[in-house]
Structures are given as structure tokens and as C-alpha cells.
Coordinates of C-alpha atoms in Angstrom, one line a residue:
X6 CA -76.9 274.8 -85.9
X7 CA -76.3 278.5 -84.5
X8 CA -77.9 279.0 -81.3
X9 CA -80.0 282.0 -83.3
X10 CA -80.6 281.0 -86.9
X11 CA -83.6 282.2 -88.8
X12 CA -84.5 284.6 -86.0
X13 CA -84.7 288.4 -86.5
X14 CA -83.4 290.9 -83.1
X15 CA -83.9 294.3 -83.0
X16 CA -81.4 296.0 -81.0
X17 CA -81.4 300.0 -79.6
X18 CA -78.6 302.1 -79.5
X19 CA -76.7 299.8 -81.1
X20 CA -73.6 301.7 -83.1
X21 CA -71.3 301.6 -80.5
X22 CA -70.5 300.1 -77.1
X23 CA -72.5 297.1 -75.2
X24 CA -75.3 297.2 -77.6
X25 CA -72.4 296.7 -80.4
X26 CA -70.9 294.1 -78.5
X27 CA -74.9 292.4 -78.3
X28 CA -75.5 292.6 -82.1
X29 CA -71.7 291.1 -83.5
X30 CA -72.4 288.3 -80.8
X31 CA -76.2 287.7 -82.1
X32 CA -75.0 288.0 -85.7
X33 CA -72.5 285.3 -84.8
X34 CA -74.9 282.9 -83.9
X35 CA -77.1 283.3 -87.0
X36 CA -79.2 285.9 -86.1
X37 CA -80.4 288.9 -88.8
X38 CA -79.9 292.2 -87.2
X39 CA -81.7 295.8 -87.1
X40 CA -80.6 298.6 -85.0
X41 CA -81.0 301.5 -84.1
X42 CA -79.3 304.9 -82.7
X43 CA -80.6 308.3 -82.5
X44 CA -78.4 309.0 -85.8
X45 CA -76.7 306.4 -87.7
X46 CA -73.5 308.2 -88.4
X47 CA -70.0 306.8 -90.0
X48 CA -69.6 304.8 -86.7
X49 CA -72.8 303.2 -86.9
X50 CA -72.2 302.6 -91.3
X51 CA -68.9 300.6 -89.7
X52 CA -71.2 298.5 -87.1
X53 CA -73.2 297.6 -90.1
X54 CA -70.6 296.7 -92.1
X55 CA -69.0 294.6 -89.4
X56 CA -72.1 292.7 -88.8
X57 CA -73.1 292.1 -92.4
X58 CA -69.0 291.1 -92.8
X59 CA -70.0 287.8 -90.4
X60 CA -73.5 286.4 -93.2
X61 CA -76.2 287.9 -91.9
X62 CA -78.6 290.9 -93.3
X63 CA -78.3 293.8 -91.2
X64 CA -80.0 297.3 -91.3
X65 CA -79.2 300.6 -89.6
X66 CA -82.1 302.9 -88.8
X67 CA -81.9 306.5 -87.7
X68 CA -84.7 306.7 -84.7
X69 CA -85.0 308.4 -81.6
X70 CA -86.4 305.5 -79.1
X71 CA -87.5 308.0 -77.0
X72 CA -89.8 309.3 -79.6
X73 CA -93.1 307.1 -79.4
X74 CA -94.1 308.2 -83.4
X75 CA -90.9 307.7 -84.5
X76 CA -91.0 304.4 -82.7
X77 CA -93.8 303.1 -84.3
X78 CA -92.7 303.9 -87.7
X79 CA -89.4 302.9 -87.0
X80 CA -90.7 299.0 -85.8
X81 CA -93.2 298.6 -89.1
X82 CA -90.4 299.4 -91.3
X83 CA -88.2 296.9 -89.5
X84 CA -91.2 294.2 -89.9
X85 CA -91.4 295.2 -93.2
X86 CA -87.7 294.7 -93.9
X87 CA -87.2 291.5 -92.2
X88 CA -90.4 289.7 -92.1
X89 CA -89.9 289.1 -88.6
X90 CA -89.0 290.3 -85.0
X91 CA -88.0 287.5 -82.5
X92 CA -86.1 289.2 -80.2
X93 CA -86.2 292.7 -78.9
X94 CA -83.0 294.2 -77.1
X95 CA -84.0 297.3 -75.4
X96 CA -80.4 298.8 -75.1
X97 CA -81.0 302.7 -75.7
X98 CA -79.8 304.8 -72.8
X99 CA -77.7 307.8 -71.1
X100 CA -77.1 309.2 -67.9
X101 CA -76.9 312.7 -66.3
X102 CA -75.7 312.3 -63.2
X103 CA -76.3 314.7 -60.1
X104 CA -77.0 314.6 -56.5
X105 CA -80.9 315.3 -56.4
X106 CA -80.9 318.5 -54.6
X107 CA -79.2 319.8 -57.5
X108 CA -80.6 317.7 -60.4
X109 CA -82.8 319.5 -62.7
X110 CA -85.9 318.9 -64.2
X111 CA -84.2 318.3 -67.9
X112 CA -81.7 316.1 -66.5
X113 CA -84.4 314.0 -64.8
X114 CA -86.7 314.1 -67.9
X115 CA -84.4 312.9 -70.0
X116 CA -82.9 310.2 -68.9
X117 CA -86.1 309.0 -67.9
X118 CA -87.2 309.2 -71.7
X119 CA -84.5 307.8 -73.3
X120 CA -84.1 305.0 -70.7
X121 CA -87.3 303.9 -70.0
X122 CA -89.8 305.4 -72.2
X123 CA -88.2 304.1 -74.8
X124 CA -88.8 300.7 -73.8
X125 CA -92.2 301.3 -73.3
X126 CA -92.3 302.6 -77.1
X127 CA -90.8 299.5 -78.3
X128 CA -92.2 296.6 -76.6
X129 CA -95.9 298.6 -77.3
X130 CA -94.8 298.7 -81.1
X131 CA -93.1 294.7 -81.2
X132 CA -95.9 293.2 -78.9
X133 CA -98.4 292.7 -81.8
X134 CA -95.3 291.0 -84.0
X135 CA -94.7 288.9 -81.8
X136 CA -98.2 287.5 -80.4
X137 CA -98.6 286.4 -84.1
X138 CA -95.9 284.6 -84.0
X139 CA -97.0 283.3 -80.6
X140 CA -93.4 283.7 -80.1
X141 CA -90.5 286.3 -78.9
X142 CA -87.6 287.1 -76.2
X143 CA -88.0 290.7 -74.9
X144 CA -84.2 291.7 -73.0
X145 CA -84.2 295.2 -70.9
X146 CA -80.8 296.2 -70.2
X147 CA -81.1 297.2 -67.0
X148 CA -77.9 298.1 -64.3
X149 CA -77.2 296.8 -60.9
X150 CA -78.0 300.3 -59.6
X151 CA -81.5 299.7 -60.8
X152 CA -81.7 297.0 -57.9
X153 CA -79.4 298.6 -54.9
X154 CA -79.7 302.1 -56.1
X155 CA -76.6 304.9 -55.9
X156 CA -76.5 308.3 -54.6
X157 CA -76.2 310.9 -57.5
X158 CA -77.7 308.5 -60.1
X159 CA -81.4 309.2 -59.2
X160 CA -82.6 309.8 -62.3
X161 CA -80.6 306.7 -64.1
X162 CA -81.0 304.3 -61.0
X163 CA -84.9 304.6 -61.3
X164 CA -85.2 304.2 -65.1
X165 CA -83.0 301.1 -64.5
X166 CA -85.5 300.0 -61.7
X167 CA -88.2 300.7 -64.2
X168 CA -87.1 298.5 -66.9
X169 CA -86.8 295.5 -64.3
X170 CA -90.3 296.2 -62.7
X171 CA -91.2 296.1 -67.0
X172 CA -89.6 293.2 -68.1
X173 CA -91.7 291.8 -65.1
X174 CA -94.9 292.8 -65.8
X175 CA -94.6 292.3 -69.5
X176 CA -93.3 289.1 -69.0
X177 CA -96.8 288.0 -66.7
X178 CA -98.6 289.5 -69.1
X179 CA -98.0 287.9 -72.3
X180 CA -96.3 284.5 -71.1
X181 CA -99.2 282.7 -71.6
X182 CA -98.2 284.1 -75.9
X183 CA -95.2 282.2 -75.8
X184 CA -93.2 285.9 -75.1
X185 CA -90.6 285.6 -72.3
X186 CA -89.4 288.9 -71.0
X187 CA -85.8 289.5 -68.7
X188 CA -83.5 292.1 -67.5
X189 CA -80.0 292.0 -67.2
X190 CA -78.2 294.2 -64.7
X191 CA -74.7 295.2 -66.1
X192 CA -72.3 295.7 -63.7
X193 CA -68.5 297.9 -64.0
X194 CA -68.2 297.2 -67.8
X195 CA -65.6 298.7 -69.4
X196 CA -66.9 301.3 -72.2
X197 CA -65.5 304.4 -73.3
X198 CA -67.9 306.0 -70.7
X199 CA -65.7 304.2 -67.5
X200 CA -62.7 304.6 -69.7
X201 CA -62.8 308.3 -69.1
X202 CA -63.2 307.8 -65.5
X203 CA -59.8 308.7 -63.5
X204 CA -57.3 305.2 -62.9
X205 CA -57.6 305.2 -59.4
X206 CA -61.7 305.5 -59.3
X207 CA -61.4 302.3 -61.8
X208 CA -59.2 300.3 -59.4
X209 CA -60.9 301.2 -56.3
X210 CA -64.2 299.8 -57.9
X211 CA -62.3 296.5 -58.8
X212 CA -61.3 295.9 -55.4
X213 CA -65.0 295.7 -54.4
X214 CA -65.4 293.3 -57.2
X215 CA -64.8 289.7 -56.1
X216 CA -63.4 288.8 -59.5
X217 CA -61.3 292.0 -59.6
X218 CA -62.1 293.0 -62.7
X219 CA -64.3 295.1 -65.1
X220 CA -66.6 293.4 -67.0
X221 CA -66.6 293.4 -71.0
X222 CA -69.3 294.3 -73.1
X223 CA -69.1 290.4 -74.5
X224 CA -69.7 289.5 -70.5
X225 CA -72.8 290.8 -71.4
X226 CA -73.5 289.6 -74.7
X227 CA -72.6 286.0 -73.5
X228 CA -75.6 286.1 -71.4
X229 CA -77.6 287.9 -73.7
X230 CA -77.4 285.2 -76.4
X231 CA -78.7 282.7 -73.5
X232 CA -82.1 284.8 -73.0
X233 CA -82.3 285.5 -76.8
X234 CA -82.3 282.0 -77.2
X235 CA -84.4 278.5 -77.1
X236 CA -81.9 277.8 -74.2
X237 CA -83.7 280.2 -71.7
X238 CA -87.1 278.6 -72.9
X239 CA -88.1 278.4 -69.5
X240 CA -86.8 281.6 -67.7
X241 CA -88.8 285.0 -67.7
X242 CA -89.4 287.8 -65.6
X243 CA -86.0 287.3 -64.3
X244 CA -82.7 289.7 -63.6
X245 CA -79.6 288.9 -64.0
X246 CA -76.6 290.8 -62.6
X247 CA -73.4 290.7 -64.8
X248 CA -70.9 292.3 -62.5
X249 CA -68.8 290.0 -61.3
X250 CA -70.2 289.6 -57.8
X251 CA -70.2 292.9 -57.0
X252 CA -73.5 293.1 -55.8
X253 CA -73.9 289.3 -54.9

């Protein structure tokens, strides 16, 4: 039996890069996917396509996470759709980078809404489904910068710490429901984002990497599927870096 049959996940930011990578590998092991980008354009129409391509039902919806309204409606029509959430993959995110003497008070807002805030909308609007169910895996997907910090990522390195400090206190909060909450702390993953970064930025970074290499967005995935699952029955309020040993 697949490792996630007859479970429902709800993935954000999902069209593209990790969060892609998180729903083909779900979908692989049996589970029903929704997801969700700000717009679901001709890339995210191909992610559902792919997904449906391996059995499962799959729906795309246009939200913006860091919309709490939008959020709301977004979750009920997902329930309504699927019957179901079982696992919630808070994925959405960006970054504006800056040295804080410079940064902005845009910059900072909105990474801080689209990173964090947006977790808070989600897990406030799946937290009812899933305390019905007396059952559910909440995942943040955190950064290792969110637990050692990095000068001129202010902004992203404390909505990164956020989501850990969350998954935390959600996960003390409602374990007694049967809901386990986790983050994981990606590492140097190679996405388009670190694909535009110069060659010899990427191979300095891999020499601090005691495996000397990025990781992939299946690295992540991989370990996803073990907190979505009955595997990590007994594991919440945890972090787990994915980085190679980077940050060991």
C-alpha cells in the first residue's frame, strides 16, 4: 500500500519549484492533491496535469496565502472538493533580500506576509478539519537560516524562524487531537532561484557542504513524505535540516 493512500494534502505555492517537487512525490505515494499559487497560470495547468498523469485527483486554486479572506474561502472550497485535508504543506514564500540598514518597510512587510502570515492563515483555516478527523500532519517549510540566521536576509531569516517557533507551538497545542506539526529547514537546494546565482558563489557554498553538493527539491520531498506520513506517527514539534550537513 502507498505510504499516503486515501489521504488528502494541501500544498502552497505549489506550481513550480520545491513545492512541485512535494506534490509529484505525495501524488506518487497515493495521495490526492490541492494547491495553490498566487495565480495558477500555464505553468501551474502543466503541474496539474503532471500530477493527475500519476492516478490521483488534483486541483489548482488561484489564492493569495497571504490573504487571510482569501485563505479561508480558499480552504472550505478545498474541503468541499475533497472531502478531506490530512496534511497541510505550508510551502508559500519569497525573499527580498537587503542588509537591514537599507531594507525597507515593503520589503520587510512582505515577506513577512507571504512567509509567515500565510501559515498562520492556513493552519487557522485547516485546524477545525482536522480536529474532526482527530487526525492531520501540519509541514512548515522552514530554511536553515531560520535557525543560524544570515546577514542581509533579515526579513526571510525571521519569517523562517517564525514558522519553526509555529510548527512548535501548534504542534503542543493540538497533539493531544491526534495533529502532529514539523518544520523542515531546506538547505542550498538547487531551484531556478540558486540557478541564477553566479558559478563560482554556487561552488564556494558546496565546499562548506560536507556532502559537496546542492541539494534537490526531491531531497526534500523524500523527507516530506516521512512527516506526511503514519511513519512519523511519533515525531512533532521537530526541525529538520535538509542541507547536507551544512549546518550540522
Amino acid at each position: 500500500m502507498a505510504l499516503l493512500e486515501g489521504k488528502t494534502a494541501l500544498i502552497t505555492g505549489a506550481a513550480r519549484g520545491i513545492g512541485k517537487a512535494l506534490a509529484l512525490r505525495f501524488a506518487a505515494e497515493g495521495a490526492d492533491i490541492a494547491f495553490t499559487d498566487l495565480v495558477i497560470d500555464e505553468t501551474g495547468k502543466q503541474t496539474e496535469d503532471e500530477i493527475k498523469s500519476l492516478g490521483v485527483k488534483c486541483i489548482a486554486y488561484a489564492s493569495n496565502a497571504a490573504d487571510f479572506a482569501q485563505t479561508e474561502e480558499v480552504v472550505k472550497k478545498v474541503h468541499e472538493d475533497f472531502g478531506r485535508i490530512d496534511i497541510l504543506v505550508n510551502n508559500a514564500g519569497i525573499t527580498k533580500d537587503g542588509l537591514m540598514m537599507r531594507m525597507t518597510e515593503g520589503q520587510w512587510d512582505a515577506v513577512i506576509n507571504v512567509n509567515l502570515k500565510s501559515a498562520f492563515n492556513f493552519i487557522h483555516a485547516v485546524l477545525p478539519i482536522m480536529m474532526r478527523q482527530k487526525n492531520g500532519s501540519i509541514i512548515n517549510m522552514a530554511s536553515v537560516v531560520g535557525v543560524h540566521g544570515n546577514a542581509g536576509q533579515a526579513n526571510y531569516a525571521a519569517s523562517k524562524a517564525g514558522l519553526i517557533a509555529l510548527a512548535k507551538s501548534i504542534a503542543q497545542e493540538v497533539g493531544s487531537r491526534g495533529i502532529r506539526a514539523n518544520a523542515i529547514a531546506p538547505g542550498f537546494i538547487e531551484t531556478a532561484m540558486t540557478a541564477a546565482l553566479p558559478e563560482n558563489v554556487r561552488e564556494e557554498w558546496c565546499k562548506k557542504i560536507p556532502l559537496r553538493r546542492g541539494g534537490k527539491p526531491e531531497d526534500i520531498a523524500e523527507v516530506a513524505v516521512f512527516l506526511a506520513s503514519d511513519m512519523s506517527a511519533y515525531v512533532t514539534g521537530q526541525v529538520i535540516q535538509v542541507d547536507g550537513g551544512m549546518n550540522m
